[in-house]
């Protein structure tokens, strides 16, 4: 073809653009595409993708787009394994352009999955266009599943050792698009490469740490992966980024909030607030107030620690113990005995937190006492009085209520700094507020949990004037109340009022 000969001639560069313009129009004809496929016309076409002339590059991509209808994409895939590095690069760049936002082309590109993954192990210049193709393919479920099955996650993770910010960015973007289900996130954890992703949050390049944030955000839907990230200090890094004037962004804050939503012990320790949408489940623990730049110890670490003089960690775990028959007999006999929670009890290979059958008993009792037919106010009052009774009843003078001695004896009895909430029979604000929140969540009573200073904590509820609904659709007649669990159990104190201020502040 004469136009191909013109494009090959380096001395006639002024004719390349008009020649490519004519060729792009001719590529709509199947005969022209077949002729180029049989000759070296395709190689010549791809060579000009890297032209410094933007207009020429545009015309080449237009020609390829026309030709795709007749199988040129299949030819491009076959060229990914050729011996010419420039040709492989041009083919990959063409595929990246053709698969962007094109579902049909992405499905066809599945045939080149193995070749694309091999490119990740090849020249560094091939990694970015290859990961771009992979990222485009991930936008569709079928190609994404194929990539996951062919080992794309491990192949991409191997590229994260690169120090090239462009490679780091493209690899992280592809990973973020891949890890969108629990199976792929489990593979990510098993690969033991999470520290590499977290380290890139500290990158000096904005594009890199934004891409790392995106990857962390994609993993935040999986509680197990979030726990692993948190152990590696991701919350502290994001908090530091949010404090930086040059690096803070709404996206960073959103990822930080998303991680906390999947790690309620950390959320309560760092922010001192759980909303009515944060449901306290088995495995939750309250270690007290911590600075956001510190690391939250795991429950296992806390239980293994030797006894100390600090306030105990409160544990929520009403899950049945492994020995169901033993648990049942204890419940039937109403024997409130607890296994020692110290080091000697936690040396098994598969560590499990201690169970709390007393808390399970509380849950069963409240489900019997609180009926759906009752108004919301009645339900809250009954629950508040129940919590107060289990925690030592109404308190007249706090300095005469020997709760500290009681908790110290429990720590010695259990040989642990961790106390299951059901064991506490003399509790103050923060014990009672946590128990109320746990039971309220089980009863579908919307309640917050807020930590104050000097051992204060309280629950806030929303009520309408008719007191029949709570926290559903909120009309102007809704009001916020603090639940009194200490002095006049069951009283509802108007939020921000004089009485509630005295209850919440020292």
CSV table of C-alpha atoms in Angstrom, one decimal:
chain,number,residue,atom,x,y,z
A,1,UNK,CA,0.0,0.0,0.0
A,2,UNK,CA,1.3,3.4,-1.0
A,3,UNK,CA,0.2,5.1,2.2
A,4,UNK,CA,2.1,2.6,4.3
A,5,UNK,CA,5.2,3.2,2.2
A,6,UNK,CA,4.8,6.9,2.9
A,7,UNK,CA,4.5,6.3,6.7
A,8,UNK,CA,7.7,4.2,6.6
A,9,UNK,CA,9.7,6.9,4.9
A,10,UNK,CA,11.3,9.0,7.6
A,11,UNK,CA,12.3,11.6,5.1
A,12,UNK,CA,8.7,12.4,4.2
A,13,UNK,CA,7.4,13.3,7.7
A,14,UNK,CA,5.5,16.2,6.4
A,15,UNK,CA,3.3,13.7,4.5
A,16,UNK,CA,2.7,11.4,7.4
A,17,UNK,CA,-0.4,13.2,8.8
A,18,UNK,CA,-2.3,13.4,5.5
A,19,UNK,CA,-1.3,9.8,4.7
A,20,UNK,CA,-2.6,8.6,8.1
A,21,UNK,CA,-5.8,10.7,7.6
A,22,UNK,CA,-6.5,8.8,4.3
A,23,UNK,CA,-5.6,5.5,5.9
A,24,UNK,CA,-7.9,6.0,8.8
A,25,UNK,CA,-10.8,6.4,6.4
A,26,UNK,CA,-9.8,3.3,4.5
A,27,UNK,CA,-9.6,1.2,7.6
A,28,UNK,CA,-13.4,0.9,7.6
A,29,UNK,CA,-13.1,-1.5,4.7
A,30,UNK,CA,-12.4,-5.2,5.8
A,31,UNK,CA,-10.2,-5.8,2.7
A,32,UNK,CA,-7.8,-3.0,3.8
A,33,UNK,CA,-7.6,-4.5,7.3
A,34,UNK,CA,-6.8,-8.0,6.0
A,35,UNK,CA,-4.2,-6.6,3.6
A,36,UNK,CA,-2.5,-4.8,6.5
A,37,UNK,CA,-2.6,-7.9,8.6
A,38,UNK,CA,-0.9,-9.9,5.9
A,39,UNK,CA,1.8,-7.3,5.4
A,40,UNK,CA,3.8,-5.3,7.9
A,41,UNK,CA,1.3,-2.4,7.8
A,42,UNK,CA,0.0,-3.0,11.3
A,43,UNK,CA,3.6,-2.7,12.8
A,44,UNK,CA,4.0,0.6,10.9
A,45,UNK,CA,0.7,1.9,12.2
A,46,UNK,CA,1.6,1.0,15.8
A,47,UNK,CA,5.0,2.5,15.5
A,48,UNK,CA,3.4,6.0,15.0
A,49,UNK,CA,1.5,5.7,18.3
A,50,UNK,CA,4.6,7.0,20.0
A,51,UNK,CA,4.9,10.0,17.6
A,52,UNK,CA,5.6,13.3,19.2
A,53,UNK,CA,2.9,14.8,17.0
A,54,UNK,CA,-0.4,14.6,18.9
A,55,UNK,CA,-2.5,14.9,15.7
A,56,UNK,CA,-0.7,11.9,14.2
A,57,UNK,CA,-1.3,9.9,17.4
A,58,UNK,CA,-5.0,10.7,17.3
A,59,UNK,CA,-5.3,9.6,13.7
A,60,UNK,CA,-3.5,6.3,14.5
A,61,UNK,CA,-5.9,5.6,17.3
A,62,UNK,CA,-8.9,6.5,15.1
A,63,UNK,CA,-7.6,4.0,12.5
A,64,UNK,CA,-7.3,1.3,15.1
A,65,UNK,CA,-10.8,2.1,16.4
A,66,UNK,CA,-12.2,1.6,12.9
A,67,UNK,CA,-10.3,-1.6,12.4
A,68,UNK,CA,-11.3,-3.1,15.7
A,69,UNK,CA,-14.6,-4.1,14.2
A,70,UNK,CA,-12.9,-6.6,12.0
A,71,UNK,CA,-10.5,-8.3,14.4
A,72,UNK,CA,-7.6,-5.9,14.8
A,73,UNK,CA,-7.9,-6.2,18.6
A,74,UNK,CA,-7.1,-9.9,18.3
A,75,UNK,CA,-4.1,-9.1,16.3
A,76,UNK,CA,-2.9,-6.5,18.9
A,77,UNK,CA,-3.2,-9.2,21.6
A,78,UNK,CA,-1.1,-11.6,19.5
A,79,UNK,CA,1.6,-8.9,19.2
A,80,UNK,CA,2.0,-8.7,23.0
A,81,UNK,CA,4.2,-11.8,22.8
A,82,UNK,CA,6.4,-10.7,19.9
A,83,UNK,CA,10.1,-10.2,20.3
A,84,UNK,CA,10.1,-6.5,19.5
A,85,UNK,CA,9.9,-4.4,22.7
A,86,UNK,CA,8.7,-1.2,20.8
A,87,UNK,CA,6.0,-3.2,19.1
A,88,UNK,CA,4.8,-4.8,22.3
A,89,UNK,CA,4.7,-1.3,23.9
A,90,UNK,CA,2.7,0.1,21.0
A,91,UNK,CA,0.3,-2.8,21.0
A,92,UNK,CA,-0.3,-2.5,24.7
A,93,UNK,CA,-0.9,1.3,24.4
A,94,UNK,CA,-3.4,0.6,21.7
A,95,UNK,CA,-5.2,-1.9,23.8
A,96,UNK,CA,-5.3,0.5,26.7
A,97,UNK,CA,-7.0,3.0,24.4
A,98,UNK,CA,-9.4,0.5,22.9
A,99,UNK,CA,-10.6,-1.0,26.2
A,100,UNK,CA,-11.3,2.3,28.0
A,101,UNK,CA,-15.0,2.4,28.6
A,102,UNK,CA,-15.7,-0.3,25.9
A,103,UNK,CA,-17.4,-3.4,27.4
A,104,UNK,CA,-17.1,-5.5,24.2
A,105,UNK,CA,-13.4,-4.8,23.7
A,106,UNK,CA,-12.8,-5.6,27.4
A,107,UNK,CA,-14.4,-9.0,26.9
A,108,UNK,CA,-12.3,-9.6,23.9
A,109,UNK,CA,-9.1,-8.6,25.8
A,110,UNK,CA,-9.7,-11.5,28.2
A,111,UNK,CA,-7.9,-13.6,25.6
A,112,UNK,CA,-4.7,-11.7,26.3
A,113,UNK,CA,-4.8,-12.0,30.1
A,114,UNK,CA,-1.8,-14.3,30.3
A,115,UNK,CA,0.2,-12.1,28.0
A,116,UNK,CA,-0.7,-9.0,29.9
A,117,UNK,CA,0.4,-10.5,33.2
A,118,UNK,CA,3.6,-11.6,31.6
A,119,UNK,CA,4.3,-8.0,30.6
A,120,UNK,CA,4.2,-7.0,34.3
A,121,UNK,CA,7.4,-9.1,34.7
A,122,UNK,CA,9.1,-7.6,31.6
A,123,UNK,CA,10.4,-4.2,31.0
A,124,UNK,CA,9.4,-1.4,33.3
A,125,UNK,CA,8.1,0.7,30.4
A,126,UNK,CA,5.5,-2.0,29.7
A,127,UNK,CA,4.0,-2.1,33.2
A,128,UNK,CA,2.0,1.1,33.1
A,129,UNK,CA,0.2,0.4,29.8
A,130,UNK,CA,-0.4,-3.2,30.8
A,131,UNK,CA,-1.9,-2.3,34.2
A,132,UNK,CA,-4.0,0.3,32.4
A,133,UNK,CA,-5.5,-2.4,30.3
A,134,UNK,CA,-6.1,-4.6,33.4
A,135,UNK,CA,-7.7,-1.7,35.1
A,136,UNK,CA,-10.0,-1.1,32.2
A,137,UNK,CA,-11.0,-4.8,32.1
A,138,UNK,CA,-11.8,-4.7,35.8
A,139,UNK,CA,-14.7,-2.4,35.2
A,140,UNK,CA,-16.7,-5.4,33.9
A,141,UNK,CA,-17.5,-8.4,36.1
A,142,UNK,CA,-16.6,-11.1,33.6
A,143,UNK,CA,-13.1,-9.9,32.7
A,144,UNK,CA,-12.4,-9.0,36.3
A,145,UNK,CA,-13.3,-12.5,37.5
A,146,UNK,CA,-11.0,-14.0,34.8
A,147,UNK,CA,-8.1,-11.7,36.0
A,148,UNK,CA,-8.6,-12.8,39.6
A,149,UNK,CA,-8.6,-16.5,38.6
A,150,UNK,CA,-5.4,-16.0,36.5
A,151,UNK,CA,-3.4,-14.6,39.4
A,152,UNK,CA,-3.6,-10.9,38.6
A,153,UNK,CA,-3.5,-9.8,42.2
A,154,UNK,CA,-0.2,-11.5,43.0
A,155,UNK,CA,1.3,-10.3,39.7
A,156,UNK,CA,0.4,-6.7,40.5
A,157,UNK,CA,1.6,-6.9,44.1
A,158,UNK,CA,5.0,-8.0,42.8
A,159,UNK,CA,5.3,-4.7,40.9
A,160,UNK,CA,4.8,-2.6,44.0
A,161,UNK,CA,8.5,-3.0,44.9
A,162,UNK,CA,9.1,-0.5,42.0
A,163,UNK,CA,10.3,3.0,43.0
A,164,UNK,CA,8.8,4.5,39.9
A,165,UNK,CA,5.8,6.7,41.0
A,166,UNK,CA,4.0,6.2,37.7
A,167,UNK,CA,4.2,2.4,38.0
A,168,UNK,CA,3.2,2.6,41.7
A,169,UNK,CA,0.1,4.7,40.8
A,170,UNK,CA,-1.1,2.4,37.9
A,171,UNK,CA,-0.6,-0.8,39.9
A,172,UNK,CA,-2.5,0.6,42.9
A,173,UNK,CA,-5.3,1.7,40.7
A,174,UNK,CA,-5.6,-1.8,39.1
A,175,UNK,CA,-5.5,-3.4,42.6
A,176,UNK,CA,-8.2,-1.1,43.8
A,177,UNK,CA,-10.4,-2.2,40.9
A,178,UNK,CA,-9.6,-5.9,41.5
A,179,UNK,CA,-10.2,-6.3,45.2
A,180,UNK,CA,-13.9,-5.7,45.2
A,181,UNK,CA,-15.1,-9.0,46.8
A,182,UNK,CA,-14.3,-11.0,49.9
A,183,UNK,CA,-12.4,-13.7,48.0
A,184,UNK,CA,-10.0,-11.3,46.3
A,185,UNK,CA,-9.4,-9.4,49.6
A,186,UNK,CA,-8.6,-12.7,51.3
A,187,UNK,CA,-6.0,-13.4,48.6
A,188,UNK,CA,-4.6,-9.9,49.2
A,189,UNK,CA,-4.2,-10.6,52.9
A,190,UNK,CA,-2.6,-14.0,52.3
A,191,UNK,CA,0.0,-12.5,50.0
A,192,UNK,CA,1.4,-10.6,53.0
A,193,UNK,CA,2.0,-7.5,50.9
A,194,UNK,CA,-0.3,-5.1,52.8
A,195,UNK,CA,2.7,-3.2,54.3
A,196,UNK,CA,3.7,-2.2,50.8
A,197,UNK,CA,0.4,-0.6,50.2
A,198,UNK,CA,0.4,1.2,53.5
A,199,UNK,CA,3.9,2.5,53.0
A,200,UNK,CA,2.8,4.1,49.8
A,201,UNK,CA,0.4,6.3,51.8
A,202,UNK,CA,3.5,8.1,52.9
A,203,UNK,CA,4.7,8.7,49.3
A,204,UNK,CA,5.8,12.3,48.5
A,205,UNK,CA,3.9,12.0,45.2
A,206,UNK,CA,0.2,13.0,45.4
A,207,UNK,CA,-0.9,10.6,42.7
A,208,UNK,CA,0.7,7.7,44.6
A,209,UNK,CA,-0.8,8.2,48.0
A,210,UNK,CA,-4.2,9.0,46.5
A,211,UNK,CA,-4.1,5.7,44.6
A,212,UNK,CA,-3.0,4.0,47.9
A,213,UNK,CA,-6.0,5.6,49.6
A,214,UNK,CA,-8.2,4.2,46.9
A,215,UNK,CA,-6.9,0.7,47.4
A,216,UNK,CA,-7.4,0.9,51.2
A,217,UNK,CA,-10.9,2.2,50.6
A,218,UNK,CA,-11.7,-0.7,48.3
A,219,UNK,CA,-10.6,-3.1,51.1
A,220,UNK,CA,-12.6,-1.3,53.8
A,221,UNK,CA,-15.7,-3.3,53.0
A,222,UNK,CA,-14.1,-6.3,54.5
A,223,UNK,CA,-13.8,-6.3,58.3
A,224,UNK,CA,-10.9,-8.9,58.3
A,225,UNK,CA,-8.8,-6.8,55.9
A,226,UNK,CA,-9.6,-3.6,57.8
A,227,UNK,CA,-8.3,-5.3,61.0
A,228,UNK,CA,-5.1,-6.2,59.3
A,229,UNK,CA,-4.7,-2.7,57.9
A,230,UNK,CA,-5.3,-1.2,61.4
A,231,UNK,CA,-2.7,-3.5,63.0
A,232,UNK,CA,-0.2,-2.1,60.5
A,233,UNK,CA,-1.0,1.5,61.5
A,234,UNK,CA,-3.1,2.7,58.6
A,235,UNK,CA,-5.3,4.8,60.9
A,236,UNK,CA,-2.4,6.7,62.3
A,237,UNK,CA,-1.0,7.4,58.9
A,238,UNK,CA,-4.3,8.7,57.6
A,239,UNK,CA,-4.8,10.8,60.7
A,240,UNK,CA,-1.4,12.4,60.1
A,241,UNK,CA,-2.3,13.0,56.4
A,242,UNK,CA,-5.6,14.7,57.5
A,243,UNK,CA,-3.6,17.0,59.8
A,244,UNK,CA,-1.2,18.0,57.0
A,245,UNK,CA,-2.1,21.3,55.3
A,246,UNK,CA,-0.6,20.2,52.0
A,247,UNK,CA,-1.8,16.6,51.9
A,248,UNK,CA,-5.2,16.6,53.6
A,249,UNK,CA,-8.2,16.0,51.5
A,250,UNK,CA,-11.8,15.1,51.7
A,251,UNK,CA,-10.9,11.7,50.2
A,252,UNK,CA,-8.4,11.0,53.0
A,253,UNK,CA,-11.0,11.8,55.6
A,254,UNK,CA,-13.6,9.7,53.9
A,255,UNK,CA,-11.3,6.6,53.9
A,256,UNK,CA,-10.4,7.2,57.5
A,257,UNK,CA,-14.1,7.4,58.5
A,258,UNK,CA,-14.8,4.3,56.4
A,259,UNK,CA,-12.1,2.3,58.2
A,260,UNK,CA,-13.4,3.4,61.6
A,261,UNK,CA,-16.9,2.2,60.7
A,262,UNK,CA,-15.5,-1.3,60.3
A,263,UNK,CA,-13.5,-1.1,63.5
A,264,UNK,CA,-15.8,0.1,66.2
A,265,UNK,CA,-13.4,-0.4,69.1
A,266,UNK,CA,-11.0,2.0,67.4
A,267,UNK,CA,-13.8,4.4,66.5
A,268,UNK,CA,-14.9,4.6,70.1
A,269,UNK,CA,-11.4,4.9,71.5
A,270,UNK,CA,-10.3,7.6,69.0
A,271,UNK,CA,-13.5,9.6,68.6
A,272,UNK,CA,-15.5,8.8,71.7
A,273,UNK,CA,-18.7,8.5,69.8
A,274,UNK,CA,-20.8,5.7,68.3
A,275,UNK,CA,-23.9,6.6,66.3
A,276,UNK,CA,-27.2,4.9,66.3
A,277,UNK,CA,-26.1,3.2,63.1
A,278,UNK,CA,-23.0,1.7,64.8
A,279,UNK,CA,-24.2,-1.7,66.1
A,280,UNK,CA,-22.0,-3.0,68.9
A,281,UNK,CA,-21.5,-6.7,68.2
A,282,UNK,CA,-19.7,-9.6,69.8
A,283,UNK,CA,-15.9,-8.9,70.0
A,284,UNK,CA,-16.3,-5.2,70.8
A,285,UNK,CA,-14.1,-3.9,73.6
A,286,UNK,CA,-13.7,-0.5,75.3
A,287,UNK,CA,-10.1,0.2,76.2
A,288,UNK,CA,-10.8,3.8,77.1
A,289,UNK,CA,-9.9,7.1,75.4
A,290,UNK,CA,-6.8,7.0,73.1
A,291,UNK,CA,-5.1,9.6,71.0
A,292,UNK,CA,-5.7,9.1,67.2
A,293,UNK,CA,-1.9,8.9,66.6
A,294,UNK,CA,-1.5,5.9,68.9
A,295,UNK,CA,-2.1,2.2,68.1
A,296,UNK,CA,-5.1,0.4,69.5
A,297,UNK,CA,-4.0,-2.9,71.1
A,298,UNK,CA,-5.8,-6.0,69.9
A,299,UNK,CA,-8.1,-7.8,72.3
A,300,UNK,CA,-5.7,-10.8,72.4
A,301,UNK,CA,-2.8,-8.5,73.3
A,302,UNK,CA,-4.8,-6.9,76.1
A,303,UNK,CA,-5.8,-10.2,77.6
A,304,UNK,CA,-2.2,-11.5,77.5
A,305,UNK,CA,-0.9,-8.4,79.3
A,306,UNK,CA,0.0,-8.8,83.0
A,307,UNK,CA,-2.3,-7.2,85.6
A,308,UNK,CA,-1.9,-3.4,85.9
A,309,UNK,CA,-3.5,-0.6,87.9
A,310,UNK,CA,-5.2,1.0,84.9
A,311,UNK,CA,-8.9,1.0,84.3
A,312,UNK,CA,-10.1,-2.4,83.0
A,313,UNK,CA,-11.0,-3.0,79.4
A,314,UNK,CA,-14.7,-3.9,78.9
A,315,UNK,CA,-15.5,-6.8,76.7
A,316,UNK,CA,-18.7,-7.5,74.8
A,317,UNK,CA,-19.0,-11.2,73.7
A,318,UNK,CA,-22.3,-13.0,74.2
A,319,UNK,CA,-21.4,-15.6,71.6
A,320,UNK,CA,-21.9,-19.2,72.9
A,321,UNK,CA,-18.7,-21.0,74.0
A,322,UNK,CA,-17.2,-23.9,72.1
A,323,UNK,CA,-18.6,-26.4,74.5
A,324,UNK,CA,-22.3,-25.9,74.0
A,325,UNK,CA,-23.3,-28.5,76.6
A,326,UNK,CA,-21.2,-26.8,79.3
A,327,UNK,CA,-22.7,-23.4,78.4
A,328,UNK,CA,-26.2,-24.8,78.6
A,329,UNK,CA,-25.7,-26.4,81.9
A,330,UNK,CA,-24.3,-23.3,83.4
A,331,UNK,CA,-27.2,-21.2,82.1
A,332,UNK,CA,-29.7,-23.7,83.5
A,333,UNK,CA,-28.1,-23.7,86.9
A,334,UNK,CA,-27.7,-19.9,86.8
A,335,UNK,CA,-24.1,-20.4,87.9
A,336,UNK,CA,-22.2,-17.1,87.3
A,337,UNK,CA,-18.7,-18.5,87.1
A,338,UNK,CA,-16.0,-17.4,84.7
A,339,UNK,CA,-12.8,-19.1,83.4
A,340,UNK,CA,-9.6,-17.3,84.2
A,341,UNK,CA,-8.7,-15.0,81.3
A,342,UNK,CA,-5.0,-14.7,81.9
A,343,UNK,CA,-2.0,-15.9,79.8
A,344,UNK,CA,-2.5,-19.6,80.7
A,345,UNK,CA,-5.9,-19.6,79.0
A,346,UNK,CA,-4.8,-18.1,75.7
A,347,UNK,CA,-1.9,-20.2,74.5
A,348,UNK,CA,-3.9,-22.3,72.0
A,349,UNK,CA,-3.2,-21.9,68.3
A,350,UNK,CA,-6.6,-20.6,67.4
A,351,UNK,CA,-7.3,-17.9,69.9
A,352,UNK,CA,-10.9,-17.1,70.8
A,353,UNK,CA,-12.1,-14.3,73.2
A,354,UNK,CA,-13.8,-15.4,76.4
A,355,UNK,CA,-17.6,-15.7,76.3
A,356,UNK,CA,-20.1,-13.9,78.4
A,357,UNK,CA,-23.1,-16.1,79.2
A,358,UNK,CA,-24.4,-13.5,81.7
A,359,UNK,CA,-24.6,-10.9,79.0
A,360,UNK,CA,-26.5,-13.4,76.9
A,361,UNK,CA,-28.9,-13.8,79.8
A,362,UNK,CA,-29.4,-10.1,79.9
A,363,UNK,CA,-30.3,-10.1,76.2
A,364,UNK,CA,-32.8,-12.9,76.7
A,365,UNK,CA,-34.4,-11.1,79.7
A,366,UNK,CA,-34.8,-7.8,77.9
A,367,UNK,CA,-36.4,-9.4,74.9
A,368,UNK,CA,-39.0,-10.8,77.3
A,369,UNK,CA,-39.5,-7.5,79.1
A,370,UNK,CA,-39.5,-5.1,76.2
A,371,UNK,CA,-42.4,-5.7,73.8
A,372,UNK,CA,-42.7,-4.2,70.4
A,373,UNK,CA,-46.3,-3.1,71.3
A,374,UNK,CA,-44.9,-0.7,73.9
A,375,UNK,CA,-44.2,2.9,73.0
A,376,UNK,CA,-40.6,3.8,72.4
A,377,UNK,CA,-40.4,5.8,75.6
A,378,UNK,CA,-41.7,2.8,77.6
A,379,UNK,CA,-39.1,0.6,76.0
A,380,UNK,CA,-36.3,3.0,76.9
A,381,UNK,CA,-37.4,3.4,80.5
A,382,UNK,CA,-37.7,-0.3,81.1
A,383,UNK,CA,-34.3,-0.9,79.5
A,384,UNK,CA,-32.7,1.9,81.5
A,385,UNK,CA,-34.0,0.6,84.8
A,386,UNK,CA,-32.9,-2.9,83.9
A,387,UNK,CA,-29.4,-1.7,83.2
A,388,UNK,CA,-29.3,0.3,86.5
A,389,UNK,CA,-30.5,-2.7,88.5
A,390,UNK,CA,-27.8,-5.0,87.0
A,391,UNK,CA,-25.1,-2.4,87.7
A,392,UNK,CA,-25.8,-1.7,91.4
A,393,UNK,CA,-29.1,0.3,91.2
A,394,UNK,CA,-29.6,4.1,91.6
A,395,UNK,CA,-26.7,6.0,93.0
A,396,UNK,CA,-27.2,8.6,95.7
A,397,UNK,CA,-23.6,9.7,96.2
A,398,UNK,CA,-20.9,8.6,93.7
A,399,UNK,CA,-18.1,8.8,96.3
A,400,UNK,CA,-20.0,6.3,98.5
A,401,UNK,CA,-20.5,3.8,95.6
A,402,UNK,CA,-17.5,1.4,95.8
A,403,UNK,CA,-17.3,0.5,92.1
A,404,UNK,CA,-13.5,0.9,91.9
A,405,UNK,CA,-13.0,-1.8,94.6
A,406,UNK,CA,-15.5,-4.1,92.8
A,407,UNK,CA,-13.7,-3.8,89.5
A,408,UNK,CA,-10.3,-4.3,91.1
A,409,UNK,CA,-11.5,-7.5,92.7
A,410,UNK,CA,-12.9,-8.7,89.4
A,411,UNK,CA,-9.5,-8.1,87.7
A,412,UNK,CA,-7.8,-10.2,90.4
A,413,UNK,CA,-10.5,-12.9,90.2
A,414,UNK,CA,-10.2,-13.2,86.5
A,415,UNK,CA,-6.4,-12.6,86.4
A,416,UNK,CA,-6.9,-10.2,83.6
A,417,UNK,CA,-7.2,-6.5,82.7
A,418,UNK,CA,-10.2,-7.4,80.5
A,419,UNK,CA,-13.6,-7.8,82.2
A,420,UNK,CA,-16.7,-9.1,80.4
A,421,UNK,CA,-19.5,-6.5,80.9
A,422,UNK,CA,-21.8,-9.2,82.4
A,423,UNK,CA,-19.5,-9.7,85.4
A,424,UNK,CA,-19.8,-6.0,86.5
A,425,UNK,CA,-22.4,-5.7,89.3
A,426,UNK,CA,-21.3,-2.2,90.4
A,427,UNK,CA,-20.8,0.1,87.5
A,428,UNK,CA,-20.9,3.8,86.8
A,429,UNK,CA,-21.5,6.0,83.8
A,430,UNK,CA,-19.3,4.3,81.2
A,431,UNK,CA,-20.2,0.8,82.3
A,432,UNK,CA,-23.9,1.4,82.2
A,433,UNK,CA,-23.9,3.4,79.0
A,434,UNK,CA,-22.0,0.6,77.2
A,435,UNK,CA,-24.4,-2.0,78.4
A,436,UNK,CA,-27.4,0.1,77.5
A,437,UNK,CA,-26.0,0.6,74.0
A,438,UNK,CA,-25.5,-3.2,73.5
A,439,UNK,CA,-28.9,-4.1,74.7
A,440,UNK,CA,-30.6,-1.2,72.8
A,441,UNK,CA,-29.0,-2.4,69.6
A,442,UNK,CA,-30.3,-5.9,70.2
A,443,UNK,CA,-33.8,-4.5,70.7
A,444,UNK,CA,-33.7,-2.1,67.7
A,445,UNK,CA,-33.8,0.9,69.9
A,446,UNK,CA,-31.8,3.6,68.3
A,447,UNK,CA,-29.2,5.0,70.7
A,448,UNK,CA,-25.8,6.6,70.5
A,449,UNK,CA,-22.9,6.0,72.9
A,450,UNK,CA,-20.8,9.1,73.8
A,451,UNK,CA,-17.7,9.3,76.0
A,452,UNK,CA,-17.1,12.2,78.2
A,453,UNK,CA,-14.3,13.0,80.7
A,454,UNK,CA,-13.6,11.5,84.1
A,455,UNK,CA,-15.4,8.3,83.5
A,456,UNK,CA,-18.6,9.9,82.1
A,457,UNK,CA,-20.4,8.4,79.2
A,458,UNK,CA,-24.1,8.6,78.1
A,459,UNK,CA,-26.6,7.5,75.6
A,460,UNK,CA,-28.7,9.9,73.4
A,461,UNK,CA,-32.0,8.8,72.0
A,462,UNK,CA,-34.4,10.6,69.6
A,463,UNK,CA,-38.2,10.6,70.4
A,464,UNK,CA,-41.2,12.2,68.8
A,465,UNK,CA,-43.8,13.9,71.0
A,466,UNK,CA,-46.0,10.8,70.9
A,467,UNK,CA,-43.1,8.7,72.0
A,468,UNK,CA,-44.0,5.9,69.6
A,469,UNK,CA,-41.2,6.0,67.2
A,470,UNK,CA,-37.4,6.6,67.4
A,471,UNK,CA,-34.8,7.7,64.9
A,472,UNK,CA,-36.8,6.8,61.8
A,473,UNK,CA,-38.2,9.8,59.9
A,474,UNK,CA,-37.4,12.8,62.0
A,475,UNK,CA,-40.1,15.5,61.9
A,476,UNK,CA,-39.7,18.9,63.6
A,477,UNK,CA,-41.4,17.5,66.7
A,478,UNK,CA,-38.5,15.1,67.4
A,479,UNK,CA,-36.4,15.8,70.4
A,480,UNK,CA,-33.1,14.5,71.7
A,481,UNK,CA,-32.8,13.1,75.2
A,482,UNK,CA,-30.1,11.8,77.4
A,483,UNK,CA,-31.0,8.6,79.3
A,484,UNK,CA,-30.4,8.7,83.0
A,485,UNK,CA,-28.8,5.4,84.1
A,486,UNK,CA,-27.3,6.6,87.4
A,487,UNK,CA,-29.4,8.8,89.7
A,488,UNK,CA,-33.1,8.5,88.5
A,489,UNK,CA,-32.9,5.5,86.1
A,490,UNK,CA,-35.3,5.9,83.3
A,491,UNK,CA,-35.5,9.7,83.4
A,492,UNK,CA,-35.1,11.3,79.9
A,493,UNK,CA,-33.1,14.5,80.2
A,494,UNK,CA,-33.5,17.0,77.3
A,495,UNK,CA,-30.2,17.2,75.5
A,496,UNK,CA,-28.3,20.4,76.0
A,497,UNK,CA,-30.5,21.2,79.0
A,498,UNK,CA,-29.3,22.0,82.5
A,499,UNK,CA,-30.0,18.5,83.9
A,500,UNK,CA,-28.3,16.8,81.0
A,501,UNK,CA,-25.3,19.1,81.2
A,502,UNK,CA,-24.9,18.1,84.9
A,503,UNK,CA,-25.3,14.5,84.0
A,504,UNK,CA,-22.7,14.5,81.2
A,505,UNK,CA,-20.1,16.8,82.8
A,506,UNK,CA,-18.0,16.5,85.9
